[in-house]
CSV table of C-alpha atoms in Angstrom, one decimal:
chain,number,residue,atom,x,y,z
A,232,UNK,CA,74.3,124.8,-18.4
A,233,UNK,CA,77.5,123.1,-17.4
A,234,UNK,CA,78.6,123.2,-21.0
A,235,UNK,CA,78.1,126.9,-21.1
A,236,UNK,CA,79.9,127.4,-17.9
A,237,UNK,CA,82.9,125.4,-19.3
A,238,UNK,CA,82.8,127.3,-22.6
A,239,UNK,CA,82.7,130.7,-20.6
A,240,UNK,CA,85.7,129.5,-18.6
A,241,UNK,CA,87.7,128.6,-21.6
A,242,UNK,CA,86.9,132.0,-23.2
A,243,UNK,CA,88.1,133.8,-20.0
A,244,UNK,CA,91.3,131.7,-19.9
A,245,UNK,CA,92.1,132.5,-23.5
A,246,UNK,CA,91.4,136.2,-23.0
A,247,UNK,CA,93.6,136.4,-19.9
A,248,UNK,CA,96.4,134.2,-21.1
A,249,UNK,CA,99.8,135.7,-20.5
A,250,UNK,CA,100.7,138.1,-23.4
A,251,UNK,CA,104.4,136.9,-23.4
A,252,UNK,CA,103.4,133.4,-24.4
A,253,UNK,CA,100.8,134.5,-26.9
A,254,UNK,CA,103.2,136.7,-28.7
A,255,UNK,CA,105.1,135.2,-31.7
A,256,UNK,CA,107.7,138.0,-31.5
A,257,UNK,CA,109.4,139.6,-28.5
A,258,UNK,CA,110.8,143.0,-29.1
A,259,UNK,CA,114.3,143.4,-27.5
A,260,UNK,CA,115.3,147.0,-27.0
A,261,UNK,CA,119.0,147.7,-27.5
A,262,UNK,CA,121.0,150.8,-27.1
A,263,UNK,CA,121.1,152.1,-30.6
A,264,UNK,CA,124.9,153.0,-30.3
A,265,UNK,CA,127.0,149.9,-30.7
A,266,UNK,CA,128.9,148.8,-27.6
A,267,UNK,CA,131.4,146.1,-28.5
A,268,UNK,CA,132.0,143.4,-27.6
A,269,UNK,CA,128.5,143.3,-26.2
A,270,UNK,CA,126.9,144.6,-29.3
A,271,UNK,CA,128.1,145.8,-32.6
A,272,UNK,CA,126.8,146.4,-36.1
A,273,UNK,CA,128.3,145.1,-39.4
A,274,UNK,CA,128.4,147.4,-42.6
A,275,UNK,CA,125.4,145.6,-43.8
A,276,UNK,CA,123.5,146.6,-40.7
A,277,UNK,CA,123.5,143.2,-38.9
A,278,UNK,CA,123.9,143.1,-35.2
A,279,UNK,CA,126.4,140.8,-33.5
A,280,UNK,CA,128.2,140.4,-30.2
A,281,UNK,CA,127.9,138.6,-26.9
A,282,UNK,CA,124.5,140.1,-25.9
A,283,UNK,CA,123.1,139.2,-29.4
A,284,UNK,CA,124.3,135.6,-29.0
A,285,UNK,CA,122.8,135.2,-25.5
A,286,UNK,CA,119.6,136.8,-26.8
A,287,UNK,CA,119.4,134.2,-29.7
A,288,UNK,CA,120.2,131.4,-27.3
A,289,UNK,CA,117.4,132.5,-24.9
A,290,UNK,CA,114.9,132.9,-27.8
A,291,UNK,CA,115.7,129.4,-29.0
A,292,UNK,CA,115.1,128.1,-25.4
A,293,UNK,CA,111.9,130.1,-25.1
A,294,UNK,CA,110.8,129.2,-28.7
A,295,UNK,CA,110.3,132.8,-29.3
A,296,UNK,CA,111.1,135.0,-32.4
A,297,UNK,CA,113.6,137.9,-31.7
A,298,UNK,CA,113.3,141.3,-33.0
A,299,UNK,CA,115.9,143.9,-32.2
A,300,UNK,CA,114.7,147.3,-31.8
A,301,UNK,CA,117.4,150.0,-31.4
A,302,UNK,CA,116.6,152.8,-29.0
A,303,UNK,CA,118.6,155.8,-27.7
A,304,UNK,CA,119.9,154.7,-24.2
A,305,UNK,CA,118.4,157.7,-22.5
A,306,UNK,CA,114.9,156.9,-23.9
A,307,UNK,CA,115.0,153.0,-23.5
A,308,UNK,CA,113.0,152.9,-20.2
A,309,UNK,CA,110.2,155.2,-21.7
A,310,UNK,CA,110.2,153.0,-24.7
A,311,UNK,CA,109.4,149.9,-22.5
A,312,UNK,CA,106.8,151.8,-20.7
A,313,UNK,CA,105.2,152.9,-23.9
A,314,UNK,CA,105.0,149.3,-25.1
A,315,UNK,CA,107.4,150.0,-28.0
A,316,UNK,CA,109.6,147.1,-26.8
A,317,UNK,CA,109.0,144.2,-24.5
A,318,UNK,CA,112.6,143.7,-23.1
A,319,UNK,CA,115.5,146.0,-22.3
A,320,UNK,CA,118.5,144.0,-23.1
A,321,UNK,CA,121.6,146.2,-23.3
A,322,UNK,CA,123.5,145.6,-20.1
A,323,UNK,CA,121.3,147.7,-17.9
A,324,UNK,CA,122.6,147.6,-14.3
A,325,UNK,CA,119.9,146.6,-11.8
A,326,UNK,CA,119.7,149.5,-9.2
A,327,UNK,CA,117.1,150.4,-6.7
A,328,UNK,CA,116.3,153.5,-8.5
A,329,UNK,CA,115.6,151.6,-11.8
A,330,UNK,CA,113.7,148.9,-9.9
A,331,UNK,CA,111.0,151.5,-9.1
A,332,UNK,CA,110.0,151.6,-12.8
A,333,UNK,CA,111.3,148.4,-14.2
A,334,UNK,CA,111.1,144.7,-13.1
A,335,UNK,CA,114.3,142.8,-13.7
A,336,UNK,CA,115.2,139.2,-14.5
A,337,UNK,CA,118.0,137.4,-12.7
A,338,UNK,CA,121.4,138.8,-13.9
A,339,UNK,CA,122.9,137.7,-17.1
A,340,UNK,CA,126.4,139.5,-16.6
A,341,UNK,CA,128.2,141.4,-14.1
A,342,UNK,CA,131.6,143.1,-14.0
A,343,UNK,CA,133.1,146.1,-12.1
A,344,UNK,CA,134.0,149.4,-13.8
A,345,UNK,CA,137.6,150.2,-14.3
A,346,UNK,CA,139.6,153.5,-14.7
A,347,UNK,CA,142.3,153.4,-17.4
A,348,UNK,CA,144.9,156.0,-18.3
A,349,UNK,CA,148.3,156.2,-19.9
A,350,UNK,CA,151.0,154.1,-18.1
A,351,UNK,CA,153.1,157.3,-18.0
A,352,UNK,CA,150.4,159.3,-16.1
A,353,UNK,CA,150.8,158.9,-12.3
A,354,UNK,CA,147.2,159.0,-11.1
A,355,UNK,CA,145.3,157.6,-8.1
A,356,UNK,CA,141.6,156.9,-8.2
A,357,UNK,CA,140.6,159.2,-5.3
A,358,UNK,CA,139.1,162.6,-4.9
A,359,UNK,CA,142.5,164.0,-4.5
A,360,UNK,CA,144.2,161.9,-7.2
A,361,UNK,CA,141.6,162.8,-9.8
A,362,UNK,CA,141.6,166.6,-9.0
A,363,UNK,CA,141.6,168.6,-12.2
A,364,UNK,CA,141.9,165.4,-14.4
A,365,UNK,CA,139.6,165.1,-17.4
A,366,UNK,CA,137.8,161.9,-16.7
A,367,UNK,CA,135.7,160.4,-19.6
A,368,UNK,CA,132.6,158.4,-19.2
A,369,UNK,CA,129.6,157.4,-21.2
A,370,UNK,CA,126.7,159.7,-20.6
A,371,UNK,CA,123.3,158.5,-19.1
A,372,UNK,CA,124.9,155.5,-17.4
A,373,UNK,CA,125.5,154.4,-13.8
A,374,UNK,CA,129.2,155.0,-14.4
A,375,UNK,CA,128.4,158.8,-14.9
A,376,UNK,CA,126.3,158.7,-11.7
A,377,UNK,CA,129.2,157.1,-9.8
A,378,UNK,CA,131.7,159.6,-11.0
A,379,UNK,CA,129.5,162.5,-10.2
A,380,UNK,CA,128.6,161.3,-6.8
A,381,UNK,CA,132.2,160.6,-5.7
A,382,UNK,CA,134.4,162.8,-7.8
A,383,UNK,CA,132.2,165.5,-9.2
A,384,UNK,CA,133.7,168.1,-6.9
A,385,UNK,CA,137.3,167.6,-8.0
A,386,UNK,CA,137.5,165.8,-11.4
A,387,UNK,CA,136.6,167.4,-14.7
A,388,UNK,CA,134.0,164.9,-16.0
A,389,UNK,CA,133.6,164.7,-19.8
A,390,UNK,CA,130.6,162.9,-21.2
A,391,UNK,CA,130.6,160.9,-24.4
A,392,UNK,CA,127.9,159.2,-26.4
A,393,UNK,CA,129.9,155.9,-26.6
A,394,UNK,CA,132.9,154.3,-24.9
A,395,UNK,CA,134.6,154.2,-28.3
A,396,UNK,CA,134.4,158.0,-28.6
A,397,UNK,CA,136.0,158.2,-25.0
A,398,UNK,CA,138.9,155.9,-25.8
A,399,UNK,CA,139.4,157.7,-29.1
A,400,UNK,CA,139.9,160.9,-27.2
A,401,UNK,CA,142.1,159.2,-24.7
A,402,UNK,CA,144.4,158.1,-27.5
A,403,UNK,CA,144.3,161.7,-29.0
A,404,UNK,CA,145.1,163.2,-25.6
A,405,UNK,CA,141.8,165.0,-25.2
A,406,UNK,CA,141.1,163.4,-21.8
A,407,UNK,CA,143.2,161.9,-19.1
A,408,UNK,CA,141.3,159.0,-17.7
A,409,UNK,CA,138.5,156.8,-19.0
A,410,UNK,CA,136.0,155.0,-16.8
A,411,UNK,CA,133.9,152.1,-18.1
A,412,UNK,CA,133.2,148.4,-18.3
A,413,UNK,CA,136.3,146.6,-17.3
A,414,UNK,CA,136.0,143.9,-20.0
A,415,UNK,CA,135.5,146.4,-22.8
A,416,UNK,CA,138.4,148.5,-21.6
A,417,UNK,CA,140.6,145.5,-21.3
A,418,UNK,CA,139.9,144.6,-24.9
A,419,UNK,CA,140.7,148.2,-25.9
A,420,UNK,CA,144.0,148.2,-24.2
A,421,UNK,CA,145.1,145.0,-25.8
A,422,UNK,CA,144.3,146.2,-29.3
A,423,UNK,CA,146.4,149.5,-28.9
A,424,UNK,CA,149.8,149.0,-30.4
A,425,UNK,CA,152.5,149.0,-27.7
A,426,UNK,CA,149.8,148.7,-25.0
A,427,UNK,CA,150.6,152.0,-23.5
A,428,UNK,CA,147.5,152.1,-21.1
A,429,UNK,CA,146.8,150.4,-17.9
A,430,UNK,CA,144.1,150.0,-15.3
A,431,UNK,CA,144.6,152.7,-12.6
A,432,UNK,CA,141.6,151.4,-10.4
A,433,UNK,CA,138.6,149.2,-10.1
A,434,UNK,CA,135.4,150.1,-8.6
A,435,UNK,CA,134.3,148.3,-5.4
A,436,UNK,CA,130.7,146.9,-5.0
A,437,UNK,CA,128.5,150.0,-4.7
A,438,UNK,CA,124.6,150.6,-4.7
A,439,UNK,CA,125.0,153.1,-7.6
A,440,UNK,CA,126.6,150.6,-9.9
A,441,UNK,CA,123.9,147.9,-9.1
A,442,UNK,CA,124.0,144.2,-8.7
A,443,UNK,CA,124.8,143.3,-12.3
A,444,UNK,CA,123.1,143.6,-15.6
A,445,UNK,CA,119.6,142.0,-16.1
A,446,UNK,CA,116.8,142.2,-18.6
A,447,UNK,CA,114.3,144.7,-17.9
A,448,UNK,CA,110.5,144.1,-18.4
A,449,UNK,CA,107.5,146.3,-17.6
A,450,UNK,CA,106.4,146.5,-14.1
A,451,UNK,CA,104.1,143.6,-13.0
A,452,UNK,CA,105.1,141.4,-16.2
A,453,UNK,CA,106.0,138.5,-14.0
A,454,UNK,CA,105.1,136.0,-16.7
A,455,UNK,CA,107.8,137.3,-19.1
A,456,UNK,CA,110.3,137.9,-16.2
A,457,UNK,CA,109.9,134.2,-15.0
A,458,UNK,CA,109.9,132.8,-18.4
A,459,UNK,CA,113.3,134.5,-19.1
A,460,UNK,CA,114.7,133.4,-15.8
A,461,UNK,CA,114.0,129.8,-16.6
A,462,UNK,CA,115.7,130.2,-20.0
A,463,UNK,CA,118.7,131.9,-18.4
A,464,UNK,CA,119.1,129.1,-15.9
A,465,UNK,CA,118.8,126.6,-18.7
A,466,UNK,CA,121.6,128.0,-20.9
A,467,UNK,CA,123.9,128.3,-17.9
A,468,UNK,CA,123.2,124.7,-16.9
A,469,UNK,CA,123.7,123.4,-20.4
A,470,UNK,CA,127.0,125.2,-20.9
A,471,UNK,CA,125.7,127.3,-23.8
A,472,UNK,CA,126.3,130.5,-22.0
A,473,UNK,CA,129.9,129.7,-21.2
A,474,UNK,CA,130.6,128.5,-24.8
A,475,UNK,CA,129.4,131.9,-26.1
A,476,UNK,CA,131.3,133.8,-23.5
A,477,UNK,CA,134.5,132.0,-24.5
A,478,UNK,CA,134.1,133.5,-28.0
A,479,UNK,CA,134.6,137.0,-26.5
A,480,UNK,CA,136.3,136.9,-23.2
A,481,UNK,CA,139.1,135.2,-21.2
A,482,UNK,CA,136.9,135.2,-18.1
A,483,UNK,CA,133.3,134.4,-17.5
A,484,UNK,CA,131.3,137.6,-17.7
A,485,UNK,CA,128.6,136.2,-15.3
A,486,UNK,CA,130.8,137.1,-12.4
A,487,UNK,CA,130.8,135.7,-8.9
């Protein structure tokens, strides 16, 4: 009888073992639009960038196999909920609104947003200063929500699929100001001949913009969330995170 009891307990344990540990492969959901330097795609179709390198480091730490699943940004949370991916890993800002439907790990990067414009353009980042200015922003992002919340009544907000599209139109003179990730915009400005653009303003800490970017997992999946948190702490402690960051940035994207 005792042997049967032990056998039954073992079967129950195996049946209820956390899925995250049982999986050979973790499906990492990425914004299908490249977002350099966080993510980019080679002509051969291979993904690379800061987020890719950090993902690979985490998978090595967790002894898991990584599979990248490109998803349109506005459908990435539904993809997680529909079990098409296991992890949202594409710089998703952790906000109170998103935390209602997604559980987040500890942050893995954080940085403010910046407003850039031509140096010759005198513009102040305020409701009055952006009045009638065409302000470009990537759609379906917290940056869009921030702009609409604070400057929607005065600025002419223009939505883009990617930040590259927004900055291309800035160069072409089809918008006046671009709002986006400060690290990405800094890299853009350095790569423009003559460096004719500058930062006109930086966003303060704001609930709309969240508390940094974390990995999103399905609500209640504490096993995978905690497993990733342990791995994140490990690559920070070992210095691997910092070594990867130095390949792409002058400053640590982890933030204060």
